[in-house]
């Protein structure tokens, strides 16, 4: 394979730490087997896969589930685009999968980890970094105050109902699902016998929180966004947001033991 750009040094650390100053749009691609940096030029295409002699960046060299040429990153219309050309999909951030024959996905400026699927559950990391308009690495902010997550305000009854419905998420179950409204109402009635908990009340409270967060800009909390069949997707997305924002934390399930 003819050189396409500049070979990264053997001691190149993770691209997550940033990259050397470069022209805007320059891309850096790195695996444990090495990497390259390439300038933004129409038609440039970086091939990656298992067959070292035939690709620009080797990934999964010892794994036969990785295709010889598993994918490419091409510069088109002023942007870098990644596509899958091998047999198995590539996993992008936010659990997005890119399958063979699907349209290429644009890469944003900054750091993007890509995961090439291998055998026996292995995933091979392909690090990508596209320099932004400044062409420099991110500025270190060692002493800057930490930006806190946006914690959503819940009423006491909303928080209790959500804790009960979402207890499997808080307990770190492998594939958690929300409790049914009836089962949640039964548990809430045990905790608060005089509070008049019913399945309809639990459903109404959870739907109210979901709609409130949706209006505030949290995505994938409405049927229109998710599409049919909805199943548990709306509440699953709701609990993902509540945990990532630390609105609910594992210690909240202690109330179930009282």
mmCIF file of C-alpha atoms in Angstrom:
data_model
loop_
_atom_site.group_PDB
_atom_site.id
_atom_site.type_symbol
_atom_site.label_atom_id
_atom_site.label_comp_id
_atom_site.label_asym_id
_atom_site.label_seq_id
_atom_site.Cartn_x
_atom_site.Cartn_y
_atom_site.Cartn_z
ATOM 1 C CA UNK A 1 0.000 0.000 0.000
ATOM 2 C CA UNK A 2 1.476 3.342 -1.104
ATOM 3 C CA UNK A 3 1.861 5.922 1.688
ATOM 4 C CA UNK A 4 -1.088 8.311 1.798
ATOM 5 C CA UNK A 5 0.029 10.682 4.531
ATOM 6 C CA UNK A 6 2.472 10.984 7.395
ATOM 7 C CA UNK A 7 3.111 7.857 9.469
ATOM 8 C CA UNK A 8 2.562 8.501 13.146
ATOM 9 C CA UNK A 9 5.571 7.837 15.413
ATOM 10 C CA UNK A 10 5.724 4.450 17.154
ATOM 11 C CA UNK A 11 5.483 6.109 20.554
ATOM 12 C CA UNK A 12 2.311 7.987 19.607
ATOM 13 C CA UNK A 13 0.012 8.046 22.622
ATOM 14 C CA UNK A 14 -3.753 7.879 22.485
ATOM 15 C CA UNK A 15 -5.349 10.502 20.289
ATOM 16 C CA UNK A 16 -7.745 11.188 23.141
ATOM 17 C CA UNK A 17 -4.968 13.374 24.597
ATOM 18 C CA UNK A 18 -5.015 15.567 21.495
ATOM 19 C CA UNK A 19 -2.836 15.844 18.405
ATOM 20 C CA UNK A 20 -0.008 18.103 17.196
ATOM 21 C CA UNK A 21 -0.944 21.363 15.517
ATOM 22 C CA UNK A 22 -2.123 20.724 11.960
ATOM 23 C CA UNK A 23 -4.145 22.332 9.211
ATOM 24 C CA UNK A 24 -7.895 22.373 9.844
ATOM 25 C CA UNK A 25 -9.497 19.169 8.608
ATOM 26 C CA UNK A 26 -6.365 17.051 9.000
ATOM 27 C CA UNK A 27 -7.261 13.559 10.188
ATOM 28 C CA UNK A 28 -5.248 11.319 12.493
ATOM 29 C CA UNK A 29 -6.050 7.583 12.639
ATOM 30 C CA UNK A 30 -4.399 5.286 15.197
ATOM 31 C CA UNK A 31 -4.554 1.652 16.356
ATOM 32 C CA UNK A 32 -2.234 -0.488 18.476
ATOM 33 C CA UNK A 33 -0.458 -1.361 15.198
ATOM 34 C CA UNK A 34 0.296 2.264 14.296
ATOM 35 C CA UNK A 35 -1.380 5.042 12.402
ATOM 36 C CA UNK A 36 -1.205 7.941 9.966
ATOM 37 C CA UNK A 37 -2.232 11.559 9.566
ATOM 38 C CA UNK A 38 -3.679 12.798 6.268
ATOM 39 C CA UNK A 39 -4.526 16.260 5.057
ATOM 40 C CA UNK A 40 -7.994 17.204 3.834
ATOM 41 C CA UNK A 41 -7.988 16.669 0.093
ATOM 42 C CA UNK A 42 -10.966 15.709 -2.053
ATOM 43 C CA UNK A 43 -10.871 11.984 -2.868
ATOM 44 C CA UNK A 44 -8.381 10.970 -0.180
ATOM 45 C CA UNK A 45 -9.474 7.642 1.321
ATOM 46 C CA UNK A 46 -7.887 5.850 4.283
ATOM 47 C CA UNK A 47 -8.390 2.079 4.199
ATOM 48 C CA UNK A 48 -8.298 0.081 7.439
ATOM 49 C CA UNK A 49 -8.556 -3.623 8.143
ATOM 50 C CA UNK A 50 -6.665 -6.836 8.930
ATOM 51 C CA UNK A 51 -4.492 -7.113 5.789
ATOM 52 C CA UNK A 52 -1.520 -4.903 6.652
ATOM 53 C CA UNK A 53 0.013 -4.850 3.113
ATOM 54 C CA UNK A 54 -3.259 -3.681 1.552
ATOM 55 C CA UNK A 55 -4.492 -1.050 4.030
ATOM 56 C CA UNK A 56 -3.204 2.257 5.349
ATOM 57 C CA UNK A 57 -4.020 1.430 8.989
ATOM 58 C CA UNK A 58 -3.942 -2.142 10.277
ATOM 59 C CA UNK A 59 -6.519 -3.173 12.862
ATOM 60 C CA UNK A 60 -7.305 -6.634 14.278
ATOM 61 C CA UNK A 61 -4.298 -8.198 12.562
ATOM 62 C CA UNK A 62 -4.663 -11.518 14.429
ATOM 63 C CA UNK A 63 -8.467 -11.700 14.317
ATOM 64 C CA UNK A 64 -10.037 -13.484 11.333
ATOM 65 C CA UNK A 65 -13.450 -12.004 12.059
ATOM 66 C CA UNK A 66 -12.043 -8.633 11.039
ATOM 67 C CA UNK A 67 -12.217 -8.228 7.271
ATOM 68 C CA UNK A 68 -9.038 -7.764 5.276
ATOM 69 C CA UNK A 69 -10.332 -4.332 4.312
ATOM 70 C CA UNK A 70 -12.932 -3.576 6.949
ATOM 71 C CA UNK A 71 -13.718 0.052 6.208
ATOM 72 C CA UNK A 72 -12.598 3.366 4.864
ATOM 73 C CA UNK A 73 -12.532 7.023 5.864
ATOM 74 C CA UNK A 74 -12.849 9.277 2.824
ATOM 75 C CA UNK A 75 -12.732 13.050 2.383
ATOM 76 C CA UNK A 76 -15.695 14.294 0.375
ATOM 77 C CA UNK A 77 -17.469 17.661 0.186
ATOM 78 C CA UNK A 78 -15.215 19.217 2.791
ATOM 79 C CA UNK A 79 -15.640 16.508 5.435
ATOM 80 C CA UNK A 80 -14.323 13.092 6.448
ATOM 81 C CA UNK A 81 -16.795 10.201 6.179
ATOM 82 C CA UNK A 82 -16.469 6.675 7.592
ATOM 83 C CA UNK A 83 -18.063 3.614 5.990
ATOM 84 C CA UNK A 84 -17.987 -0.144 6.556
ATOM 85 C CA UNK A 85 -16.793 -2.344 3.705
ATOM 86 C CA UNK A 86 -16.221 -5.570 5.669
ATOM 87 C CA UNK A 87 -18.633 -8.236 6.842
ATOM 88 C CA UNK A 88 -19.264 -7.029 10.402
ATOM 89 C CA UNK A 89 -20.490 -3.600 11.537
ATOM 90 C CA UNK A 90 -18.422 -0.868 13.161
ATOM 91 C CA UNK A 91 -19.601 0.532 16.480
ATOM 92 C CA UNK A 92 -19.622 4.305 16.788
ATOM 93 C CA UNK A 93 -20.135 6.390 19.942
ATOM 94 C CA UNK A 94 -23.569 6.414 21.582
ATOM 95 C CA UNK A 95 -24.088 2.775 20.600
ATOM 96 C CA UNK A 96 -24.557 3.651 16.936
ATOM 97 C CA UNK A 97 -23.815 0.807 14.516
ATOM 98 C CA UNK A 98 -22.567 1.281 10.970
ATOM 99 C CA UNK A 99 -23.325 -1.757 8.826
ATOM 100 C CA UNK A 100 -21.959 -2.735 5.412
ATOM 101 C CA UNK A 101 -23.787 -1.083 2.490
ATOM 102 C CA UNK A 102 -25.125 1.689 4.733
ATOM 103 C CA UNK A 103 -24.436 5.308 3.850
ATOM 104 C CA UNK A 104 -21.180 6.748 5.167
ATOM 105 C CA UNK A 105 -21.327 8.701 8.443
ATOM 106 C CA UNK A 106 -19.611 12.099 8.812
ATOM 107 C CA UNK A 107 -16.927 12.511 11.470
ATOM 108 C CA UNK A 108 -17.114 15.586 13.665
ATOM 109 C CA UNK A 109 -14.072 17.641 14.576
ATOM 110 C CA UNK A 110 -12.237 16.300 17.601
ATOM 111 C CA UNK A 111 -11.844 12.780 18.966
ATOM 112 C CA UNK A 112 -13.977 9.828 17.845
ATOM 113 C CA UNK A 113 -13.375 6.218 18.940
ATOM 114 C CA UNK A 114 -14.498 3.548 16.467
ATOM 115 C CA UNK A 115 -14.772 -0.123 17.423
ATOM 116 C CA UNK A 116 -14.260 -2.878 14.852
ATOM 117 C CA UNK A 117 -16.126 -6.046 15.753
ATOM 118 C CA UNK A 118 -13.987 -9.173 16.129
ATOM 119 C CA UNK A 119 -14.269 -12.740 17.400
ATOM 120 C CA UNK A 120 -15.452 -13.918 20.832
ATOM 121 C CA UNK A 121 -16.786 -10.509 21.763
ATOM 122 C CA UNK A 122 -13.533 -8.691 20.980
ATOM 123 C CA UNK A 123 -13.634 -5.093 19.807
ATOM 124 C CA UNK A 124 -10.611 -3.472 18.195
ATOM 125 C CA UNK A 125 -10.206 0.245 18.834
ATOM 126 C CA UNK A 126 -9.623 2.595 15.909
ATOM 127 C CA UNK A 127 -8.973 6.104 17.222
ATOM 128 C CA UNK A 128 -9.774 9.040 14.963
ATOM 129 C CA UNK A 129 -9.081 12.724 15.493
ATOM 130 C CA UNK A 130 -10.076 15.488 13.056
ATOM 131 C CA UNK A 131 -8.547 18.902 13.725
ATOM 132 C CA UNK A 132 -11.005 21.760 13.991
ATOM 133 C CA UNK A 133 -10.845 25.281 12.653
ATOM 134 C CA UNK A 134 -8.082 26.298 15.067
ATOM 135 C CA UNK A 135 -5.926 23.372 13.923
ATOM 136 C CA UNK A 136 -4.617 22.835 17.453
ATOM 137 C CA UNK A 137 -5.102 20.337 20.221
ATOM 138 C CA UNK A 138 -7.614 21.104 22.998
ATOM 139 C CA UNK A 139 -6.414 23.525 25.645
ATOM 140 C CA UNK A 140 -5.651 21.927 29.022
ATOM 141 C CA UNK A 141 -8.038 23.102 31.720
ATOM 142 C CA UNK A 142 -6.490 21.581 34.825
ATOM 143 C CA UNK A 143 -7.654 24.275 37.218
ATOM 144 C CA UNK A 144 -11.000 25.125 35.654
ATOM 145 C CA UNK A 145 -14.064 24.267 37.753
ATOM 146 C CA UNK A 146 -15.791 21.013 36.845
ATOM 147 C CA UNK A 147 -18.994 21.465 34.878
ATOM 148 C CA UNK A 148 -21.711 19.629 36.790
ATOM 149 C CA UNK A 149 -24.332 17.554 34.970
ATOM 150 C CA UNK A 150 -27.821 18.962 34.634
ATOM 151 C CA UNK A 151 -29.723 17.321 37.469
ATOM 152 C CA UNK A 152 -33.457 17.299 36.780
ATOM 153 C CA UNK A 153 -35.789 18.473 39.525
ATOM 154 C CA UNK A 154 -38.233 15.814 40.702
ATOM 155 C CA UNK A 155 -40.985 16.011 43.293
ATOM 156 C CA UNK A 156 -40.668 13.527 46.196
ATOM 157 C CA UNK A 157 -43.431 11.319 44.770
ATOM 158 C CA UNK A 158 -41.917 11.436 41.256
ATOM 159 C CA UNK A 159 -38.517 10.424 42.579
ATOM 160 C CA UNK A 160 -39.968 7.565 44.643
ATOM 161 C CA UNK A 161 -42.046 6.265 41.726
ATOM 162 C CA UNK A 162 -39.113 6.471 39.322
ATOM 163 C CA UNK A 163 -36.806 4.748 41.812
ATOM 164 C CA UNK A 164 -39.220 1.839 42.109
ATOM 165 C CA UNK A 165 -39.972 1.584 38.376
ATOM 166 C CA UNK A 166 -36.284 1.902 37.461
ATOM 167 C CA UNK A 167 -34.741 -0.117 40.299
ATOM 168 C CA UNK A 168 -33.211 -2.671 37.890
ATOM 169 C CA UNK A 169 -31.211 0.134 36.249
ATOM 170 C CA UNK A 170 -30.026 1.368 39.647
ATOM 171 C CA UNK A 171 -29.021 -2.162 40.640
ATOM 172 C CA UNK A 172 -26.811 -2.486 37.516
ATOM 173 C CA UNK A 173 -28.651 -5.461 36.050
ATOM 174 C CA UNK A 174 -27.117 -6.577 32.768
ATOM 175 C CA UNK A 175 -30.192 -5.963 30.606
ATOM 176 C CA UNK A 176 -32.505 -3.871 32.783
ATOM 177 C CA UNK A 177 -36.162 -3.236 32.046
ATOM 178 C CA UNK A 178 -38.606 -0.943 33.863
ATOM 179 C CA UNK A 179 -41.000 -2.600 36.277
ATOM 180 C CA UNK A 180 -44.586 -2.879 35.076
ATOM 181 C CA UNK A 181 -46.967 -0.221 36.370
ATOM 182 C CA UNK A 182 -48.853 -2.834 38.401
ATOM 183 C CA UNK A 183 -45.759 -4.318 40.029
ATOM 184 C CA UNK A 184 -44.407 -0.854 40.786
ATOM 185 C CA UNK A 185 -47.748 0.195 42.306
ATOM 186 C CA UNK A 186 -47.771 -2.894 44.521
ATOM 187 C CA UNK A 187 -44.268 -2.122 45.828
ATOM 188 C CA UNK A 188 -45.113 1.533 46.368
ATOM 189 C CA UNK A 189 -48.234 0.522 48.283
ATOM 190 C CA UNK A 190 -46.034 -1.567 50.594
ATOM 191 C CA UNK A 191 -43.766 1.434 51.187
ATOM 192 C CA UNK A 192 -46.640 3.911 51.619
ATOM 193 C CA UNK A 193 -49.832 2.013 52.472
ATOM 194 C CA UNK A 194 -51.914 5.161 52.912
ATOM 195 C CA UNK A 195 -50.740 6.992 49.799
ATOM 196 C CA UNK A 196 -53.238 5.466 47.377
ATOM 197 C CA UNK A 197 -50.771 4.161 44.818
ATOM 198 C CA UNK A 198 -52.280 2.672 41.649
ATOM 199 C CA UNK A 199 -50.844 1.532 38.338
ATOM 200 C CA UNK A 200 -52.470 4.505 36.581
ATOM 201 C CA UNK A 201 -50.930 6.961 39.036
ATOM 202 C CA UNK A 202 -47.451 5.493 38.528
ATOM 203 C CA UNK A 203 -47.855 5.592 34.741
ATOM 204 C CA UNK A 204 -49.088 9.215 34.890
ATOM 205 C CA UNK A 205 -46.139 10.336 37.034
ATOM 206 C CA UNK A 206 -43.524 8.680 34.836
ATOM 207 C CA UNK A 207 -45.138 10.014 31.647
ATOM 208 C CA UNK A 208 -45.210 13.498 33.154
ATOM 209 C CA UNK A 209 -41.471 13.429 33.865
ATOM 210 C CA UNK A 210 -40.732 12.018 30.415
ATOM 211 C CA UNK A 211 -42.760 14.754 28.700
ATOM 212 C CA UNK A 212 -41.178 17.476 30.826
ATOM 213 C CA UNK A 213 -37.661 16.342 29.951
ATOM 214 C CA UNK A 214 -38.609 16.042 26.287
ATOM 215 C CA UNK A 215 -39.800 19.651 26.237
ATOM 216 C CA UNK A 216 -36.483 20.622 27.845
ATOM 217 C CA UNK A 217 -34.573 19.117 24.935
ATOM 218 C CA UNK A 218 -33.807 15.525 25.958
ATOM 219 C CA UNK A 219 -34.084 13.419 22.760
ATOM 220 C CA UNK A 220 -35.858 10.104 22.079
ATOM 221 C CA UNK A 221 -38.567 10.460 24.711
ATOM 222 C CA UNK A 222 -41.604 10.666 22.388
ATOM 223 C CA UNK A 223 -43.295 8.197 20.076
ATOM 224 C CA UNK A 224 -42.703 10.495 17.108
ATOM 225 C CA UNK A 225 -38.930 10.362 17.672
ATOM 226 C CA UNK A 226 -38.641 6.645 18.400
ATOM 227 C CA UNK A 227 -41.230 5.302 15.969
ATOM 228 C CA UNK A 228 -43.351 2.184 16.216
ATOM 229 C CA UNK A 229 -43.243 -0.313 17.789
ATOM 230 C CA UNK A 230 -42.255 1.655 20.878
ATOM 231 C CA UNK A 231 -42.077 -1.163 23.434
ATOM 232 C CA UNK A 232 -40.002 -0.066 26.424
ATOM 233 C CA UNK A 233 -37.843 2.353 24.415
ATOM 234 C CA UNK A 234 -39.286 5.575 25.835
ATOM 235 C CA UNK A 235 -38.843 4.605 29.466
ATOM 236 C CA UNK A 236 -35.501 2.963 28.751
ATOM 237 C CA UNK A 237 -34.284 6.258 27.264
ATOM 238 C CA UNK A 238 -35.755 8.131 30.215
ATOM 239 C CA UNK A 239 -33.863 6.075 32.780
ATOM 240 C CA UNK A 240 -30.658 6.357 30.769
ATOM 241 C CA UNK A 241 -30.959 10.154 30.985
ATOM 242 C CA UNK A 242 -31.845 10.113 34.689
ATOM 243 C CA UNK A 243 -28.773 7.986 35.496
ATOM 244 C CA UNK A 244 -26.322 9.837 33.242
ATOM 245 C CA UNK A 245 -27.442 13.160 34.708
ATOM 246 C CA UNK A 246 -27.166 11.712 38.269
ATOM 247 C CA UNK A 247 -30.789 12.660 38.877
ATOM 248 C CA UNK A 248 -31.127 9.073 40.111
ATOM 249 C CA UNK A 249 -28.165 7.293 41.682
ATOM 250 C CA UNK A 250 -27.726 3.694 42.912
ATOM 251 C CA UNK A 251 -28.003 4.753 46.554
ATOM 252 C CA UNK A 252 -31.621 5.771 45.899
ATOM 253 C CA UNK A 253 -32.694 2.117 45.968
ATOM 254 C CA UNK A 254 -31.941 2.054 49.693
ATOM 255 C CA UNK A 255 -35.474 3.337 50.159
ATOM 256 C CA UNK A 256 -36.732 -0.090 49.077
ATOM 257 C CA UNK A 257 -35.163 -1.663 52.158
ATOM 258 C CA UNK A 258 -36.857 0.654 54.592
#
